[in-house]
Amino acid sequence: MLKLPFNIDLSGKVAVVTGAGGVLCSMFAKAIAQCGAKVVLLDLNEDAAKAIADEIKQEGGKAWAYKADVLNKECVDKLHDQIKAEVGPCEILINGAGGNNPRATTTKEYYFEGDLDADTVSFFDLDKSGVEFVFNLNFLGTLIPTQAFAKDMLDHPGGVILNISSMNAFTPLTKIPAYSGAKAAISNFTQWLAVHFSKVGIRVNAMAPGFFVTKQNEKLLFNEDGTPTPRTGKILAATPMGRFGESEELIGTLLYLLSNEATGFVTGVVIPVDGGFSAYSGV
Ligand code: NAD
């Protein structure tokens, strides 16, 4: 069982988590199951979602797992109908599916003319379909499930949507222009949606994790032999607390934003959980 920083009461609430087979959202799913939620785990990787659902059930929680592609609107709409019938109407939506892709990543941080060998992916080599993929996964992959599951919240005031932004939404990180732009779009969309749904009792917020080591970024942070890359050195130098976050350190912000008792008047915010990264100018 996870050690929760505090408890909130989500008894009987249906909570849909996308990307729930992944590192961060599997932990979110477990945390809210421990608070009594009926957790619906959606992931492209069905086996990963099922494995986490099984763990939750073994620990006495309530969980359902479904294969889902958050970019396929027809599939998400069908799943929504199925989940509504099998589990109940969605009251909490965590839009966790997201990530970067090597096809939208430059090899180098800075462009130096004449400094390019054959293997270098420069800004000019970035693959349009790679950029499109990353933009769509992060932005449409949040918008499409929201279109499906927020409908349930219209009939039950008190619905909560939580999006996952990133440090690069505040200031872009080198090498990953599409991911940075897409997460900036997520922060912006969180504000837009918060305003749009403000009259119908749905709160929309986001958290912006700083640097946590996960499957998604480990190749950027550590060499194959396990030694830290120069990028890791730069991250730690730019993080006033001087360390990577432990993913459990996101749980307090998760529970805070999901609790209508704690944050009933909070909507449209993006909370950094970053050891001071977004506050630090580097000087
Ligand atoms: P992860 O790669 O471990 O998990 C992402 C999950 O999304 C995977 O299980 C994957 O199968 C699933 N997924 C991918 N495409 C999908 C699709 N089309 N439909 C449904 N599911 C799909 O990543 P993570 O580190 O746990 O990240 C979770 C979220 O947090 C992402 O939005 C990520 O951008 C964000 N984030 C992570 C960090 C970090 O340090 N790890 C920092 C900031 C933001």
Short mmCIF file of C-alpha atoms and ligand atoms in Angstrom, two decimals:
data_model
loop_
_atom_site.label_atom_id
_atom_site.label_comp_id
_atom_site.label_asym_id
_atom_site.label_seq_id
_atom_site.Cartn_x
_atom_site.Cartn_y
_atom_site.Cartn_z
CA MET A 1 0.00 0.00 0.00
CA LEU A 2 1.13 3.55 -0.66
CA LYS A 3 1.77 5.80 2.30
CA LEU A 4 -0.64 8.70 1.71
CA PRO A 5 0.29 12.10 3.18
CA PHE A 6 -3.36 12.55 4.24
CA ASN A 7 -6.69 10.95 3.44
CA ILE A 8 -9.59 12.32 1.43
CA ASP A 9 -12.93 10.60 1.08
CA LEU A 10 -13.60 9.48 -2.50
CA SER A 11 -15.86 6.58 -1.45
CA GLY A 12 -17.88 5.24 -4.34
CA LYS A 13 -16.77 7.95 -6.79
CA VAL A 14 -15.95 6.74 -10.29
CA ALA A 15 -12.50 8.02 -11.28
CA VAL A 16 -11.20 7.51 -14.82
CA VAL A 17 -7.40 7.63 -15.22
CA THR A 18 -5.83 7.66 -18.69
CA GLY A 19 -2.26 6.43 -19.10
CA ALA A 20 -2.93 4.43 -15.93
CA GLY A 21 -0.45 1.70 -16.87
CA GLY A 22 2.38 4.24 -16.75
CA VAL A 23 4.71 5.18 -13.94
CA LEU A 24 3.00 8.24 -12.51
CA CYS A 25 -0.63 7.47 -13.28
CA SER A 26 -0.47 3.92 -11.96
CA MET A 27 0.57 5.47 -8.67
CA PHE A 28 -2.24 8.05 -8.91
CA ALA A 29 -4.70 5.22 -9.56
CA LYS A 30 -3.50 3.33 -6.47
CA ALA A 31 -3.63 6.45 -4.29
CA ILE A 32 -7.23 7.30 -5.19
CA ALA A 33 -8.28 3.65 -4.86
CA GLN A 34 -6.96 3.78 -1.29
CA CYS A 35 -9.25 6.81 -0.76
CA GLY A 36 -12.25 4.68 -1.78
CA ALA A 37 -12.66 5.63 -5.47
CA LYS A 38 -13.87 3.13 -8.05
CA VAL A 39 -10.90 3.45 -10.37
CA VAL A 40 -11.14 2.91 -14.12
CA LEU A 41 -7.70 2.42 -15.64
CA LEU A 42 -7.36 3.23 -19.34
CA ASP A 43 -4.19 2.59 -21.32
CA LEU A 44 -3.04 1.70 -24.80
CA ASN A 45 -1.00 -0.95 -23.02
CA GLU A 46 -3.86 -3.14 -21.78
CA ASP A 47 -1.57 -5.58 -19.93
CA ALA A 48 -0.01 -2.75 -17.92
CA ALA A 49 -3.44 -1.33 -16.98
CA LYS A 50 -4.72 -4.82 -16.02
CA ALA A 51 -1.66 -5.53 -13.88
CA ILE A 52 -2.21 -2.32 -11.89
CA ALA A 53 -5.96 -3.01 -11.58
CA ASP A 54 -5.11 -6.48 -10.22
CA GLU A 55 -2.72 -4.96 -7.67
CA ILE A 56 -5.41 -2.51 -6.55
CA LYS A 57 -7.97 -5.31 -6.19
CA GLN A 58 -5.52 -7.49 -4.25
CA GLU A 59 -5.12 -4.62 -1.81
CA GLY A 60 -8.90 -4.42 -1.33
CA GLY A 61 -9.60 -1.57 -3.76
CA LYS A 62 -12.07 -1.36 -6.64
CA ALA A 63 -10.60 -1.23 -10.13
CA TRP A 64 -11.48 -1.88 -13.76
CA ALA A 65 -9.02 -1.89 -16.68
CA TYR A 66 -9.76 -1.23 -20.35
CA LYS A 67 -7.60 -0.89 -23.44
CA ALA A 68 -7.98 2.65 -24.77
CA ASP A 69 -6.37 4.87 -27.35
CA VAL A 70 -6.97 8.42 -26.16
CA LEU A 71 -6.47 9.66 -29.73
CA ASN A 72 -9.28 7.56 -31.14
CA LYS A 73 -12.45 9.53 -30.45
CA GLU A 74 -14.77 6.78 -31.62
CA CYS A 75 -13.06 4.24 -29.34
CA VAL A 76 -13.10 6.64 -26.36
CA ASP A 77 -16.79 7.46 -26.89
CA LYS A 78 -17.69 3.76 -27.06
CA LEU A 79 -15.64 3.05 -23.95
CA HIS A 80 -17.36 5.89 -22.16
CA ASP A 81 -20.76 4.27 -22.80
CA GLN A 82 -19.43 0.88 -21.68
CA ILE A 83 -17.85 2.27 -18.49
CA LYS A 84 -20.97 4.27 -17.63
CA ALA A 85 -23.01 1.06 -17.86
CA GLU A 86 -20.49 -1.23 -16.12
CA VAL A 87 -19.03 1.05 -13.44
CA GLY A 88 -21.09 4.24 -13.35
CA PRO A 89 -20.92 7.87 -14.45
CA CYS A 90 -17.47 9.47 -14.23
CA GLU A 91 -16.98 12.01 -11.42
CA ILE A 92 -13.19 12.38 -11.57
CA LEU A 93 -11.06 12.39 -14.73
CA ILE A 94 -7.27 12.31 -14.61
CA ASN A 95 -5.81 12.94 -18.06
CA GLY A 96 -2.44 11.23 -17.64
CA ALA A 97 -1.65 9.73 -21.05
CA GLY A 98 1.13 11.74 -22.64
CA GLY A 99 4.81 11.87 -23.37
CA ASN A 100 7.51 12.75 -25.85
CA ASN A 101 8.84 10.83 -28.88
CA PRO A 102 12.36 10.62 -30.35
CA ARG A 103 10.97 11.67 -33.75
CA ALA A 104 10.20 15.10 -32.27
CA THR A 105 13.55 15.54 -30.51
CA THR A 106 16.67 17.33 -31.76
CA THR A 107 20.03 15.69 -31.09
CA LYS A 108 21.67 18.87 -29.87
CA GLU A 109 20.62 21.67 -27.59
CA TYR A 110 22.01 24.48 -29.77
CA TYR A 111 22.29 24.88 -33.53
CA PHE A 112 25.89 25.38 -34.64
CA GLU A 113 26.35 25.60 -38.39
CA GLY A 114 28.98 23.13 -39.55
CA ASP A 115 28.69 21.12 -36.33
CA LEU A 116 26.35 18.53 -37.80
CA ASP A 117 27.31 14.94 -38.59
CA ALA A 118 25.16 12.52 -40.58
CA ASP A 119 23.36 11.15 -37.49
CA THR A 120 22.45 14.54 -36.08
CA VAL A 121 18.76 15.41 -36.07
CA SER A 122 18.76 19.17 -36.32
CA PHE A 123 15.75 21.44 -36.05
CA PHE A 124 15.56 21.30 -39.86
CA ASP A 125 15.35 17.47 -39.82
CA LEU A 126 12.47 17.24 -37.34
CA ASP A 127 9.88 14.91 -38.74
CA LYS A 128 6.48 16.53 -39.25
CA SER A 129 4.66 13.33 -38.33
CA GLY A 130 6.74 13.01 -35.15
CA VAL A 131 5.86 16.56 -34.12
CA GLU A 132 2.21 15.90 -34.94
CA PHE A 133 2.24 12.67 -32.93
CA VAL A 134 3.57 14.37 -29.79
CA PHE A 135 1.22 17.34 -30.09
CA ASN A 136 -1.76 15.09 -30.62
CA LEU A 137 -0.91 12.62 -27.86
CA ASN A 138 -0.56 15.35 -25.24
CA PHE A 139 -3.20 17.84 -26.39
CA LEU A 140 -5.90 15.86 -28.24
CA GLY A 141 -5.17 12.97 -25.86
CA THR A 142 -6.48 15.22 -23.09
CA LEU A 143 -9.25 16.92 -25.06
CA ILE A 144 -10.87 13.75 -26.47
CA PRO A 145 -11.32 11.89 -23.13
CA THR A 146 -12.56 15.14 -21.58
CA GLN A 147 -15.23 15.45 -24.29
CA ALA A 148 -16.39 11.93 -23.49
CA PHE A 149 -16.22 11.75 -19.69
CA ALA A 150 -17.05 15.34 -18.68
CA LYS A 151 -20.55 14.76 -20.09
CA ASP A 152 -21.29 12.58 -17.04
CA MET A 153 -20.24 15.43 -14.74
CA LEU A 154 -22.91 17.75 -16.16
CA ASP A 155 -25.55 15.72 -14.30
CA HIS A 156 -23.54 15.44 -11.04
CA PRO A 157 -22.10 18.78 -9.83
CA GLY A 158 -18.75 18.31 -8.06
CA GLY A 159 -16.90 16.76 -10.98
CA VAL A 160 -13.14 17.22 -11.09
CA ILE A 161 -10.73 17.10 -14.01
CA LEU A 162 -6.97 16.94 -13.45
CA ASN A 163 -4.56 17.44 -16.34
CA ILE A 164 -0.81 16.81 -16.30
CA SER A 165 1.32 19.68 -17.49
CA SER A 166 5.09 19.94 -17.10
CA MET A 167 7.98 22.27 -16.33
CA ASN A 168 8.47 22.82 -20.04
CA ALA A 169 5.06 24.52 -20.20
CA PHE A 170 6.57 27.45 -18.23
CA THR A 171 9.87 27.60 -20.16
CA PRO A 172 10.62 25.16 -22.99
CA LEU A 173 13.30 22.55 -22.43
CA THR A 174 15.99 22.16 -25.07
CA LYS A 175 15.65 19.36 -27.68
CA ILE A 176 11.91 18.74 -27.23
CA PRO A 177 10.01 21.56 -28.93
CA ALA A 178 6.84 19.60 -29.65
CA TYR A 179 6.48 18.22 -26.13
CA SER A 180 7.19 21.66 -24.65
CA GLY A 181 4.62 23.31 -26.91
CA ALA A 182 2.04 20.60 -26.26
CA LYS A 183 2.40 20.89 -22.47
CA ALA A 184 2.14 24.70 -22.73
CA ALA A 185 -1.11 23.99 -24.60
CA ILE A 186 -2.23 21.75 -21.71
CA SER A 187 -1.70 24.52 -19.15
CA ASN A 188 -3.57 26.95 -21.40
CA PHE A 189 -6.37 24.44 -22.04
CA THR A 190 -6.68 23.81 -18.29
CA GLN A 191 -7.44 27.50 -17.79
CA TRP A 192 -9.77 27.60 -20.79
CA LEU A 193 -11.74 24.56 -19.64
CA ALA A 194 -11.89 25.79 -16.04
CA VAL A 195 -13.62 28.96 -17.24
CA HIS A 196 -15.82 27.08 -19.71
CA PHE A 197 -17.09 24.64 -17.07
CA SER A 198 -17.22 27.14 -14.18
CA LYS A 199 -21.02 27.51 -14.34
CA VAL A 200 -21.75 23.78 -14.31
CA GLY A 201 -19.83 22.77 -11.18
CA ILE A 202 -16.83 21.11 -12.80
CA ARG A 203 -13.36 22.11 -11.54
CA VAL A 204 -10.40 21.79 -13.88
CA ASN A 205 -6.81 22.02 -12.63
CA ALA A 206 -3.39 20.67 -13.50
CA MET A 207 -0.20 19.69 -11.79
CA ALA A 208 3.17 20.35 -13.37
CA PRO A 209 5.67 17.76 -12.19
CA GLY A 210 9.31 18.76 -12.15
CA PHE A 211 11.91 16.08 -12.74
CA PHE A 212 11.13 12.50 -11.80
CA VAL A 213 12.92 9.53 -13.30
CA THR A 214 10.45 7.39 -15.28
CA LYS A 215 10.44 5.08 -18.31
CA GLN A 216 9.58 8.08 -20.46
CA ASN A 217 12.70 10.12 -19.72
CA GLU A 218 15.29 7.70 -18.34
CA LYS A 219 17.20 7.52 -21.65
CA LEU A 220 17.68 11.29 -21.52
CA LEU A 221 18.81 11.20 -17.89
CA PHE A 222 21.07 8.15 -17.64
CA ASN A 223 23.56 6.49 -19.99
CA GLU A 224 23.21 2.78 -20.77
CA ASP A 225 25.78 2.01 -18.04
CA GLY A 226 23.66 3.88 -15.46
CA THR A 227 25.91 6.93 -15.16
CA PRO A 228 24.16 10.32 -15.24
CA THR A 229 24.10 12.19 -18.55
CA PRO A 230 25.22 15.83 -18.75
CA ARG A 231 21.48 16.66 -18.92
CA THR A 232 21.02 15.19 -15.46
CA GLY A 233 23.76 17.47 -14.15
CA LYS A 234 22.01 20.48 -15.67
CA ILE A 235 18.62 19.49 -14.23
CA LEU A 236 19.99 19.07 -10.74
CA ALA A 237 21.89 22.35 -10.99
CA ALA A 238 18.63 24.08 -11.98
CA THR A 239 16.61 22.43 -9.20
CA PRO A 240 17.24 24.41 -6.00
CA MET A 241 16.51 21.33 -3.90
CA GLY A 242 19.32 19.57 -5.80
CA ARG A 243 17.64 16.22 -6.43
CA PHE A 244 15.07 14.42 -8.60
CA GLY A 245 11.57 14.19 -7.12
CA GLU A 246 10.25 10.94 -5.68
CA SER A 247 7.03 10.22 -7.57
CA GLU A 248 5.17 9.76 -4.23
CA GLU A 249 5.77 13.46 -3.67
CA LEU A 250 3.04 14.17 -6.25
CA ILE A 251 0.34 12.46 -4.20
CA GLY A 252 -0.33 15.36 -1.84
CA THR A 253 -1.04 17.72 -4.74
CA LEU A 254 -3.14 15.04 -6.45
CA LEU A 255 -5.37 14.52 -3.41
CA TYR A 256 -5.56 18.24 -2.65
CA LEU A 257 -6.80 19.07 -6.16
CA LEU A 258 -9.28 16.17 -6.23
CA SER A 259 -10.85 17.04 -2.86
CA ASN A 260 -13.91 19.25 -3.22
CA GLU A 261 -13.68 19.90 0.53
CA ALA A 262 -10.09 21.18 0.26
CA THR A 263 -10.21 22.94 -3.12
CA GLY A 264 -13.88 23.58 -3.88
CA PHE A 265 -12.99 27.18 -4.85
CA VAL A 266 -9.83 26.30 -6.81
CA THR A 267 -10.13 25.99 -10.57
CA GLY A 268 -7.83 26.82 -13.49
CA VAL A 269 -4.55 26.48 -11.58
CA VAL A 270 -1.39 24.64 -12.60
CA ILE A 271 0.57 23.62 -9.51
CA PRO A 272 4.30 22.98 -9.92
CA VAL A 273 5.75 20.11 -7.88
CA ASP A 274 9.34 20.72 -8.77
CA GLY A 275 11.81 21.31 -5.94
CA GLY A 276 11.85 25.00 -6.92
CA PHE A 277 12.84 24.48 -10.61
CA SER A 278 10.20 26.86 -12.01
CA ALA A 279 11.04 29.54 -9.44
CA TYR A 280 14.79 29.58 -10.09
CA SER A 281 16.39 31.91 -12.65
CA GLY A 282 19.66 30.00 -12.51
CA VAL A 283 21.44 32.85 -10.71
P1 NAD B 1 4.71 6.77 -18.80
O1 NAD B 1 5.29 6.67 -20.18
O2 NAD B 1 5.22 5.89 -17.73
O3 NAD B 1 3.13 6.59 -18.90
C1 NAD B 1 2.36 7.03 -19.97
C2 NAD B 1 1.29 5.98 -20.23
O4 NAD B 1 0.44 6.48 -21.27
C3 NAD B 1 1.87 4.64 -20.72
O5 NAD B 1 1.38 3.57 -19.92
C4 NAD B 1 1.39 4.53 -22.16
O6 NAD B 1 1.09 3.19 -22.56
C5 NAD B 1 0.13 5.37 -22.12
N1 NAD B 1 -0.24 5.87 -23.44
C6 NAD B 1 0.59 6.33 -24.41
N2 NAD B 1 -0.13 6.65 -25.50
C7 NAD B 1 -1.43 6.37 -25.21
C8 NAD B 1 -2.63 6.48 -25.95
N3 NAD B 1 -2.64 6.94 -27.21
N4 NAD B 1 -3.78 6.10 -25.34
C9 NAD B 1 -3.78 5.64 -24.07
N5 NAD B 1 -2.67 5.49 -23.34
C10 NAD B 1 -1.50 5.86 -23.91
O7 NAD B 1 4.84 8.32 -18.41
P2 NAD B 1 4.78 9.05 -17.01
O8 NAD B 1 6.14 9.55 -16.71
O9 NAD B 1 4.05 8.26 -15.99
O10 NAD B 1 3.93 10.35 -17.41
C11 NAD B 1 2.55 10.50 -17.14
C12 NAD B 1 2.17 11.93 -17.50
O11 NAD B 1 2.96 12.85 -16.75
C13 NAD B 1 2.41 12.29 -18.97
O12 NAD B 1 1.41 13.17 -19.40
C14 NAD B 1 3.74 12.99 -18.93
O13 NAD B 1 3.88 13.83 -20.04
C15 NAD B 1 3.60 13.74 -17.63
N6 NAD B 1 4.85 14.19 -17.03
C16 NAD B 1 5.82 13.29 -16.61
C17 NAD B 1 6.96 13.77 -15.99
C18 NAD B 1 8.04 12.84 -15.51
O14 NAD B 1 9.05 13.32 -14.98
N7 NAD B 1 7.85 11.54 -15.61
C19 NAD B 1 7.15 15.13 -15.83
C20 NAD B 1 6.16 16.02 -16.27
C21 NAD B 1 5.02 15.53 -16.85
#
